[in-house]
Amino acid sequence: GAVVSQHPSRVICKSGTSVKIECRSLDFQATTMFWYRQFPKKSLMLMATSNEGSKATYEQGVEKDKFLINHASLTLSTLTVTSAHPEDSSFYICSASGTPNTEAFFGQGTRLTVV
Amino acid sequence: GENVEQHPSTLSVQEGDSAVIKCTYSDSASNYFPWYKQELGKRPQLIIDIRSNVGEKKDQRIAVTLNKTAKHFSLHITETQPEDSAVYFCAAVSAGNQFYFGTGTSLTVIP
């Protein structure tokens, strides 16, 4: 299958700082990228969907000013957690789709710890 | 958005037995239903998918059924093996191409 690379895999930051997570599709053009948050032993909670060149669509309850998503190219989307707090500590994982309503490929995830 | 429910949350079966995981969805416009397997510490991987114009699909020991009228779909794993142990997620994909996942099923296959 296609390859999606997410970076960094782990990050520790201080409360109040911002953290940027990158999601890259390495061998295909991702017209749509998805950002999820996964709690321990829990499911994947969709945070937002982004299409290349347009604003992300955020799910209800997700603060768009806190979780900034940029999808400037067909191979890169970024998630920036602004003014991070300990409650933002979680596992964030992206996925990318080249064609609508077909398989989405996942990145390896980012473990964010805010101290 | 779409609401996907998945049952059971945990499932233990003896090696060689079958495992069935069921999901329901709320948005009748959803038209694509993939199933992902996530092994511990790894990213989710697609194992099988089905589209709304098909009622059943099979790939070796794995099969998926879809009932559009009732808005539910199921994953069937036959002749289970220890390496089938993982967390399985169903998903319903909306007409807008948003993937909504179920709550996951932790499957343990006992040798």
Short mmCIF file of N, CA, C and O in Angstrom, two decimals, chain A:
data_model
loop_
_atom_site.label_atom_id
_atom_site.label_comp_id
_atom_site.label_asym_id
_atom_site.label_seq_id
_atom_site.Cartn_x
_atom_site.Cartn_y
_atom_site.Cartn_z
N GLY A 1 0.82 -1.21 0.00
CA GLY A 1 0.00 0.00 0.00
C GLY A 1 0.84 1.24 0.00
O GLY A 1 2.06 1.20 0.08
N ALA A 2 0.18 2.39 -0.10
CA ALA A 2 0.87 3.65 -0.13
C ALA A 2 1.46 3.97 1.25
O ALA A 2 1.06 3.42 2.26
N VAL A 3 2.43 4.90 1.24
CA VAL A 3 3.15 5.20 2.48
C VAL A 3 2.83 6.61 2.95
O VAL A 3 2.92 7.57 2.18
N VAL A 4 2.47 6.70 4.21
CA VAL A 4 2.24 7.99 4.86
C VAL A 4 3.21 8.09 6.03
O VAL A 4 3.26 7.20 6.88
N SER A 5 3.96 9.17 6.06
CA SER A 5 4.95 9.36 7.12
C SER A 5 4.55 10.53 8.00
O SER A 5 4.21 11.61 7.52
N GLN A 6 4.61 10.30 9.29
CA GLN A 6 4.22 11.32 10.26
C GLN A 6 5.42 11.63 11.14
O GLN A 6 6.15 10.73 11.58
N HIS A 7 5.61 12.91 11.42
CA HIS A 7 6.79 13.33 12.18
C HIS A 7 6.44 14.51 13.09
O HIS A 7 5.72 15.41 12.66
N PRO A 8 6.91 14.54 14.34
CA PRO A 8 7.74 13.52 14.97
C PRO A 8 6.89 12.37 15.50
O PRO A 8 5.68 12.46 15.56
N SER A 9 7.51 11.30 15.91
CA SER A 9 6.78 10.18 16.49
C SER A 9 6.50 10.43 17.97
O SER A 9 5.51 9.92 18.51
N ARG A 10 7.38 11.18 18.59
CA ARG A 10 7.17 11.54 20.00
C ARG A 10 7.62 12.98 20.21
O ARG A 10 8.63 13.40 19.64
N VAL A 11 6.90 13.71 21.03
CA VAL A 11 7.31 15.07 21.37
C VAL A 11 6.83 15.40 22.77
O VAL A 11 5.71 15.06 23.16
N ILE A 12 7.72 16.04 23.51
CA ILE A 12 7.39 16.54 24.84
C ILE A 12 7.55 18.05 24.78
O ILE A 12 8.58 18.56 24.33
N CYS A 13 6.54 18.77 25.23
CA CYS A 13 6.64 20.23 25.20
C CYS A 13 6.14 20.81 26.51
O CYS A 13 5.41 20.14 27.27
N LYS A 14 6.50 22.04 26.74
CA LYS A 14 6.06 22.72 27.95
C LYS A 14 4.69 23.33 27.75
O LYS A 14 4.33 23.75 26.63
N SER A 15 3.95 23.40 28.81
CA SER A 15 2.62 24.00 28.76
C SER A 15 2.72 25.44 28.26
O SER A 15 3.59 26.19 28.70
N GLY A 16 1.84 25.79 27.33
CA GLY A 16 1.84 27.14 26.79
C GLY A 16 2.55 27.29 25.47
O GLY A 16 2.38 28.30 24.77
N THR A 17 3.36 26.31 25.11
CA THR A 17 4.07 26.36 23.83
C THR A 17 3.24 25.70 22.73
O THR A 17 2.21 25.08 23.00
N SER A 18 3.71 25.84 21.50
CA SER A 18 3.02 25.25 20.35
C SER A 18 3.85 24.13 19.76
O SER A 18 5.08 24.15 19.80
N VAL A 19 3.17 23.16 19.20
CA VAL A 19 3.84 22.00 18.61
C VAL A 19 3.26 21.74 17.23
O VAL A 19 2.04 21.76 17.05
N LYS A 20 4.15 21.50 16.28
CA LYS A 20 3.71 21.21 14.91
C LYS A 20 3.99 19.76 14.57
O LYS A 20 5.09 19.25 14.79
N ILE A 21 2.98 19.10 14.01
CA ILE A 21 3.11 17.70 13.58
C ILE A 21 2.90 17.66 12.06
O ILE A 21 1.97 18.26 11.55
N GLU A 22 3.79 16.94 11.39
CA GLU A 22 3.72 16.85 9.93
C GLU A 22 3.22 15.49 9.48
O GLU A 22 3.56 14.46 10.07
N CYS A 23 2.45 15.50 8.42
CA CYS A 23 1.95 14.27 7.81
C CYS A 23 2.23 14.35 6.31
O CYS A 23 1.75 15.27 5.64
N ARG A 24 3.03 13.40 5.81
CA ARG A 24 3.41 13.43 4.41
C ARG A 24 3.01 12.14 3.70
O ARG A 24 3.20 11.04 4.23
N SER A 25 2.46 12.28 2.51
CA SER A 25 2.23 11.12 1.66
C SER A 25 3.46 11.00 0.76
O SER A 25 3.81 11.94 0.06
N LEU A 26 4.14 9.87 0.83
CA LEU A 26 5.45 9.74 0.18
C LEU A 26 5.37 9.30 -1.27
O LEU A 26 6.26 9.62 -2.07
N ASP A 27 4.35 8.55 -1.62
CA ASP A 27 4.34 8.00 -2.98
C ASP A 27 2.99 8.16 -3.67
O ASP A 27 2.70 7.47 -4.65
N PHE A 28 2.18 9.08 -3.18
CA PHE A 28 0.93 9.38 -3.88
C PHE A 28 0.48 10.78 -3.51
O PHE A 28 0.96 11.37 -2.54
N GLN A 29 -0.44 11.30 -4.29
CA GLN A 29 -0.95 12.64 -4.02
C GLN A 29 -2.21 12.52 -3.17
O GLN A 29 -3.19 11.90 -3.58
N ALA A 30 -2.15 13.10 -2.00
CA ALA A 30 -3.24 13.00 -1.05
C ALA A 30 -4.16 14.19 -1.19
O ALA A 30 -3.87 15.28 -0.70
N THR A 31 -5.26 13.99 -1.85
CA THR A 31 -6.21 15.10 -2.00
C THR A 31 -6.90 15.41 -0.67
O THR A 31 -7.31 16.54 -0.44
N THR A 32 -7.00 14.39 0.17
CA THR A 32 -7.65 14.59 1.46
C THR A 32 -6.78 13.99 2.56
O THR A 32 -6.26 12.89 2.41
N MET A 33 -6.63 14.75 3.63
CA MET A 33 -5.93 14.23 4.80
C MET A 33 -6.82 14.39 6.02
O MET A 33 -7.61 15.33 6.11
N PHE A 34 -6.70 13.44 6.92
CA PHE A 34 -7.53 13.41 8.11
C PHE A 34 -6.63 13.43 9.34
O PHE A 34 -5.58 12.81 9.37
N TRP A 35 -7.10 14.11 10.38
CA TRP A 35 -6.37 14.13 11.64
C TRP A 35 -7.26 13.53 12.72
O TRP A 35 -8.44 13.89 12.85
N TYR A 36 -6.68 12.60 13.48
CA TYR A 36 -7.40 11.90 14.53
C TYR A 36 -6.66 12.05 15.85
O TYR A 36 -5.45 12.25 15.90
N ARG A 37 -7.41 11.88 16.89
CA ARG A 37 -6.83 11.80 18.23
C ARG A 37 -7.26 10.46 18.81
O ARG A 37 -8.43 10.07 18.68
N GLN A 38 -6.32 9.75 19.39
CA GLN A 38 -6.62 8.44 19.93
C GLN A 38 -6.20 8.38 21.39
O GLN A 38 -5.03 8.53 21.73
N PHE A 39 -7.18 8.12 22.27
CA PHE A 39 -6.91 7.97 23.67
C PHE A 39 -6.57 6.50 23.95
O PHE A 39 -6.96 5.63 23.18
N PRO A 40 -5.88 6.24 25.07
CA PRO A 40 -5.48 4.87 25.37
C PRO A 40 -6.66 3.91 25.35
O PRO A 40 -7.71 4.18 25.95
N LYS A 41 -6.52 2.84 24.61
CA LYS A 41 -7.53 1.81 24.49
C LYS A 41 -8.86 2.36 23.99
O LYS A 41 -9.92 1.81 24.28
N LYS A 42 -8.79 3.44 23.25
CA LYS A 42 -10.00 4.05 22.71
C LYS A 42 -9.91 4.13 21.19
O LYS A 42 -8.88 3.81 20.60
N SER A 43 -11.00 4.55 20.61
CA SER A 43 -11.05 4.59 19.16
C SER A 43 -10.39 5.85 18.61
O SER A 43 -9.88 6.69 19.35
N LEU A 44 -10.43 5.95 17.30
CA LEU A 44 -9.88 7.10 16.58
C LEU A 44 -10.96 8.16 16.48
O LEU A 44 -11.99 7.95 15.85
N MET A 45 -10.71 9.30 17.10
CA MET A 45 -11.68 10.38 17.07
C MET A 45 -11.29 11.36 15.97
O MET A 45 -10.23 11.99 16.05
N LEU A 46 -12.14 11.48 14.96
CA LEU A 46 -11.85 12.40 13.87
C LEU A 46 -11.89 13.83 14.38
O LEU A 46 -12.88 14.26 14.97
N MET A 47 -10.78 14.55 14.14
CA MET A 47 -10.72 15.95 14.55
C MET A 47 -11.10 16.86 13.39
O MET A 47 -11.88 17.79 13.55
N ALA A 48 -10.51 16.57 12.24
CA ALA A 48 -10.74 17.45 11.09
C ALA A 48 -10.36 16.75 9.80
O ALA A 48 -9.55 15.81 9.80
N THR A 49 -10.95 17.22 8.74
CA THR A 49 -10.67 16.73 7.39
C THR A 49 -10.16 17.91 6.58
O THR A 49 -10.76 18.99 6.59
N SER A 50 -9.06 17.72 5.89
CA SER A 50 -8.54 18.82 5.08
C SER A 50 -8.34 18.39 3.64
O SER A 50 -7.83 17.31 3.35
N ASN A 51 -8.78 19.23 2.75
CA ASN A 51 -8.56 19.03 1.32
C ASN A 51 -7.50 20.03 0.87
O ASN A 51 -7.49 21.18 1.32
N GLU A 52 -6.64 19.59 -0.01
CA GLU A 52 -5.53 20.41 -0.46
C GLU A 52 -6.02 21.75 -0.99
O GLU A 52 -6.94 21.81 -1.81
N GLY A 53 -5.44 22.81 -0.45
CA GLY A 53 -5.74 24.15 -0.93
C GLY A 53 -6.96 24.80 -0.33
O GLY A 53 -7.26 25.95 -0.66
N SER A 54 -7.67 24.10 0.54
CA SER A 54 -8.85 24.72 1.14
C SER A 54 -8.80 24.57 2.66
O SER A 54 -7.98 23.83 3.20
N LYS A 55 -9.69 25.28 3.32
CA LYS A 55 -9.71 25.24 4.78
C LYS A 55 -10.19 23.89 5.27
O LYS A 55 -11.03 23.24 4.65
N ALA A 56 -9.66 23.52 6.42
CA ALA A 56 -10.05 22.24 7.01
C ALA A 56 -11.48 22.29 7.54
O ALA A 56 -11.96 23.34 7.96
N THR A 57 -12.12 21.15 7.51
CA THR A 57 -13.46 21.00 8.10
C THR A 57 -13.29 20.34 9.45
O THR A 57 -12.85 19.19 9.53
N TYR A 58 -13.65 21.06 10.51
CA TYR A 58 -13.46 20.57 11.86
C TYR A 58 -14.73 19.88 12.36
O TYR A 58 -15.84 20.29 12.06
N GLU A 59 -14.52 18.84 13.13
CA GLU A 59 -15.64 18.15 13.75
C GLU A 59 -16.15 18.97 14.94
O GLU A 59 -15.42 19.78 15.53
N GLN A 60 -17.38 18.72 15.27
CA GLN A 60 -18.00 19.43 16.39
C GLN A 60 -17.21 19.20 17.66
O GLN A 60 -16.82 18.08 17.97
N GLY A 61 -16.95 20.29 18.36
CA GLY A 61 -16.23 20.19 19.63
C GLY A 61 -14.73 20.36 19.50
O GLY A 61 -14.03 20.42 20.52
N VAL A 62 -14.21 20.40 18.31
CA VAL A 62 -12.77 20.59 18.10
C VAL A 62 -12.51 22.07 17.84
O VAL A 62 -13.09 22.65 16.92
N GLU A 63 -11.63 22.67 18.64
CA GLU A 63 -11.36 24.10 18.52
C GLU A 63 -10.41 24.38 17.36
O GLU A 63 -9.23 24.01 17.39
N LYS A 64 -10.90 25.05 16.36
CA LYS A 64 -10.08 25.30 15.18
C LYS A 64 -8.93 26.27 15.46
O LYS A 64 -7.90 26.23 14.80
N ASP A 65 -9.09 27.13 16.45
CA ASP A 65 -8.01 28.07 16.77
C ASP A 65 -6.93 27.41 17.60
O ASP A 65 -5.81 27.93 17.69
N LYS A 66 -7.25 26.30 18.19
CA LYS A 66 -6.27 25.59 19.00
C LYS A 66 -5.53 24.54 18.16
O LYS A 66 -4.34 24.32 18.32
N PHE A 67 -6.26 23.90 17.28
CA PHE A 67 -5.68 22.87 16.43
C PHE A 67 -5.67 23.38 14.98
O PHE A 67 -6.64 23.23 14.24
N LEU A 68 -4.56 24.02 14.63
CA LEU A 68 -4.45 24.64 13.31
C LEU A 68 -4.00 23.61 12.28
O LEU A 68 -2.99 22.94 12.46
N ILE A 69 -4.75 23.50 11.23
CA ILE A 69 -4.43 22.52 10.19
C ILE A 69 -4.17 23.24 8.88
O ILE A 69 -4.95 24.09 8.45
N ASN A 70 -3.06 22.85 8.25
CA ASN A 70 -2.68 23.42 6.97
C ASN A 70 -2.44 22.28 5.99
O ASN A 70 -1.77 21.31 6.32
N HIS A 71 -2.99 22.39 4.81
CA HIS A 71 -2.82 21.36 3.78
C HIS A 71 -2.45 22.07 2.49
O HIS A 71 -3.24 22.16 1.56
N ALA A 72 -1.23 22.59 2.48
CA ALA A 72 -0.81 23.48 1.40
C ALA A 72 -0.42 22.75 0.12
O ALA A 72 -0.38 23.34 -0.95
N SER A 73 -0.10 21.47 0.23
CA SER A 73 0.29 20.74 -0.98
C SER A 73 -0.36 19.36 -0.97
O SER A 73 -0.94 18.94 0.03
N LEU A 74 -0.24 18.67 -2.07
CA LEU A 74 -0.86 17.35 -2.20
C LEU A 74 -0.10 16.27 -1.45
O LEU A 74 -0.51 15.11 -1.44
N THR A 75 1.01 16.63 -0.82
CA THR A 75 1.79 15.63 -0.10
C THR A 75 2.05 15.99 1.35
O THR A 75 2.69 15.23 2.07
N LEU A 76 1.56 17.12 1.80
CA LEU A 76 1.89 17.55 3.16
C LEU A 76 0.71 18.25 3.84
O LEU A 76 0.09 19.15 3.27
N SER A 77 0.42 17.78 5.04
CA SER A 77 -0.53 18.48 5.91
C SER A 77 0.14 18.62 7.27
O SER A 77 0.89 17.74 7.69
N THR A 78 -0.14 19.72 7.94
CA THR A 78 0.43 19.93 9.27
C THR A 78 -0.67 20.23 10.27
O THR A 78 -1.68 20.86 9.93
N LEU A 79 -0.46 19.74 11.48
CA LEU A 79 -1.34 20.02 12.61
C LEU A 79 -0.50 20.75 13.65
O LEU A 79 0.52 20.23 14.08
N THR A 80 -0.91 21.95 14.01
CA THR A 80 -0.22 22.70 15.05
C THR A 80 -1.12 22.81 16.26
O THR A 80 -2.23 23.34 16.16
N VAL A 81 -0.64 22.28 17.38
CA VAL A 81 -1.35 22.41 18.65
C VAL A 81 -0.83 23.68 19.30
O VAL A 81 0.34 23.75 19.69
N THR A 82 -1.67 24.68 19.39
CA THR A 82 -1.25 25.98 19.91
C THR A 82 -1.52 26.07 21.41
O THR A 82 -2.50 25.50 21.91
N SER A 83 -0.65 26.77 22.10
CA SER A 83 -0.79 26.99 23.55
C SER A 83 -1.18 25.67 24.23
O SER A 83 -2.25 25.56 24.87
N ALA A 84 -0.32 24.70 24.07
CA ALA A 84 -0.63 23.34 24.55
C ALA A 84 -0.80 23.29 26.07
O ALA A 84 -0.11 23.99 26.81
N HIS A 85 -1.72 22.46 26.50
CA HIS A 85 -1.97 22.21 27.92
C HIS A 85 -1.85 20.72 28.18
O HIS A 85 -1.98 19.91 27.24
N PRO A 86 -1.65 20.33 29.43
CA PRO A 86 -1.52 18.90 29.73
C PRO A 86 -2.68 18.05 29.20
O PRO A 86 -2.47 16.91 28.80
N GLU A 87 -3.89 18.63 29.16
CA GLU A 87 -5.03 17.85 28.67
C GLU A 87 -4.97 17.60 27.17
O GLU A 87 -5.75 16.80 26.63
N ASP A 88 -4.03 18.29 26.48
CA ASP A 88 -3.84 18.02 25.05
C ASP A 88 -2.93 16.81 24.82
O ASP A 88 -2.77 16.36 23.66
N SER A 89 -2.35 16.31 25.89
CA SER A 89 -1.49 15.14 25.77
C SER A 89 -2.30 13.98 25.22
O SER A 89 -3.37 13.65 25.75
N SER A 90 -1.81 13.37 24.16
CA SER A 90 -2.58 12.32 23.51
C SER A 90 -1.75 11.75 22.36
O SER A 90 -0.62 12.16 22.13
N PHE A 91 -2.36 10.79 21.68
CA PHE A 91 -1.76 10.21 20.48
C PHE A 91 -2.50 10.79 19.28
O PHE A 91 -3.72 10.64 19.18
N TYR A 92 -1.78 11.50 18.44
CA TYR A 92 -2.38 12.12 17.25
C TYR A 92 -1.93 11.34 16.02
O TYR A 92 -0.75 11.06 15.85
N ILE A 93 -2.87 11.01 15.17
CA ILE A 93 -2.54 10.20 14.00
C ILE A 93 -3.23 10.76 12.77
O ILE A 93 -4.38 11.21 12.84
N CYS A 94 -2.52 10.79 11.68
CA CYS A 94 -3.09 11.31 10.44
C CYS A 94 -3.34 10.16 9.48
O CYS A 94 -2.77 9.07 9.61
N SER A 95 -4.21 10.39 8.52
CA SER A 95 -4.37 9.46 7.42
C SER A 95 -4.58 10.27 6.15
O SER A 95 -4.94 11.44 6.21
N ALA A 96 -4.31 9.64 5.02
CA ALA A 96 -4.38 10.35 3.75
C ALA A 96 -5.07 9.49 2.71
O ALA A 96 -4.90 8.26 2.68
N SER A 97 -5.83 10.15 1.87
CA SER A 97 -6.58 9.47 0.82
C SER A 97 -6.32 10.16 -0.50
O SER A 97 -6.35 11.39 -0.57
N GLY A 98 -6.07 9.35 -1.53
CA GLY A 98 -5.81 9.95 -2.83
C GLY A 98 -7.07 10.13 -3.66
O GLY A 98 -7.22 11.09 -4.40
N THR A 99 -7.96 9.17 -3.48
CA THR A 99 -9.22 9.20 -4.23
C THR A 99 -10.36 9.16 -3.23
O THR A 99 -10.33 8.35 -2.31
N PRO A 100 -11.38 10.00 -3.38
CA PRO A 100 -12.49 9.99 -2.42
C PRO A 100 -13.13 8.61 -2.28
O PRO A 100 -13.25 7.87 -3.26
N ASN A 101 -13.50 8.31 -1.06
CA ASN A 101 -14.20 7.07 -0.75
C ASN A 101 -13.43 5.82 -1.18
O ASN A 101 -14.00 4.85 -1.69
N THR A 102 -12.12 5.89 -0.97
CA THR A 102 -11.29 4.70 -1.12
C THR A 102 -10.40 4.62 0.12
O THR A 102 -10.47 5.46 1.01
N GLU A 103 -9.55 3.61 0.16
CA GLU A 103 -8.71 3.37 1.32
C GLU A 103 -7.94 4.62 1.74
O GLU A 103 -7.38 5.33 0.91
N ALA A 104 -7.92 4.87 3.02
CA ALA A 104 -7.08 5.91 3.59
C ALA A 104 -5.90 5.23 4.29
O ALA A 104 -6.08 4.23 4.97
N PHE A 105 -4.71 5.80 4.12
CA PHE A 105 -3.51 5.20 4.66
C PHE A 105 -3.06 6.02 5.87
O PHE A 105 -3.04 7.25 5.83
N PHE A 106 -2.65 5.32 6.91
CA PHE A 106 -2.32 5.99 8.16
C PHE A 106 -0.84 6.26 8.32
O PHE A 106 0.00 5.47 7.90
N GLY A 107 -0.55 7.38 8.98
CA GLY A 107 0.79 7.63 9.45
C GLY A 107 1.04 6.81 10.72
O GLY A 107 0.14 6.13 11.22
N GLN A 108 2.25 6.88 11.24
CA GLN A 108 2.59 6.06 12.40
C GLN A 108 2.19 6.71 13.71
O GLN A 108 2.31 6.10 14.77
N GLY A 109 1.69 7.95 13.65
CA GLY A 109 1.20 8.59 14.86
C GLY A 109 2.26 9.40 15.59
O GLY A 109 3.46 9.18 15.41
N THR A 110 1.79 10.34 16.41
CA THR A 110 2.67 11.18 17.23
C THR A 110 2.17 11.16 18.66
O THR A 110 1.00 11.48 18.92
N ARG A 111 3.05 10.77 19.56
CA ARG A 111 2.71 10.79 20.99
C ARG A 111 3.11 12.15 21.53
O ARG A 111 4.29 12.45 21.62
N LEU A 112 2.11 12.98 21.89
CA LEU A 112 2.37 14.31 22.43
C LEU A 112 2.19 14.29 23.94
O LEU A 112 1.14 13.83 24.44
N THR A 113 3.20 14.77 24.64
CA THR A 113 3.12 14.91 26.09
C THR A 113 3.39 16.36 26.44
O THR A 113 4.43 16.91 26.07
N VAL A 114 2.44 16.97 27.11
CA VAL A 114 2.59 18.37 27.52
C VAL A 114 2.83 18.39 29.03
O VAL A 114 2.03 17.87 29.81
N VAL A 115 3.95 19.00 29.42
CA VAL A 115 4.32 18.99 30.84
C VAL A 115 4.23 20.40 31.44
O VAL A 115 4.20 21.38 30.71
#
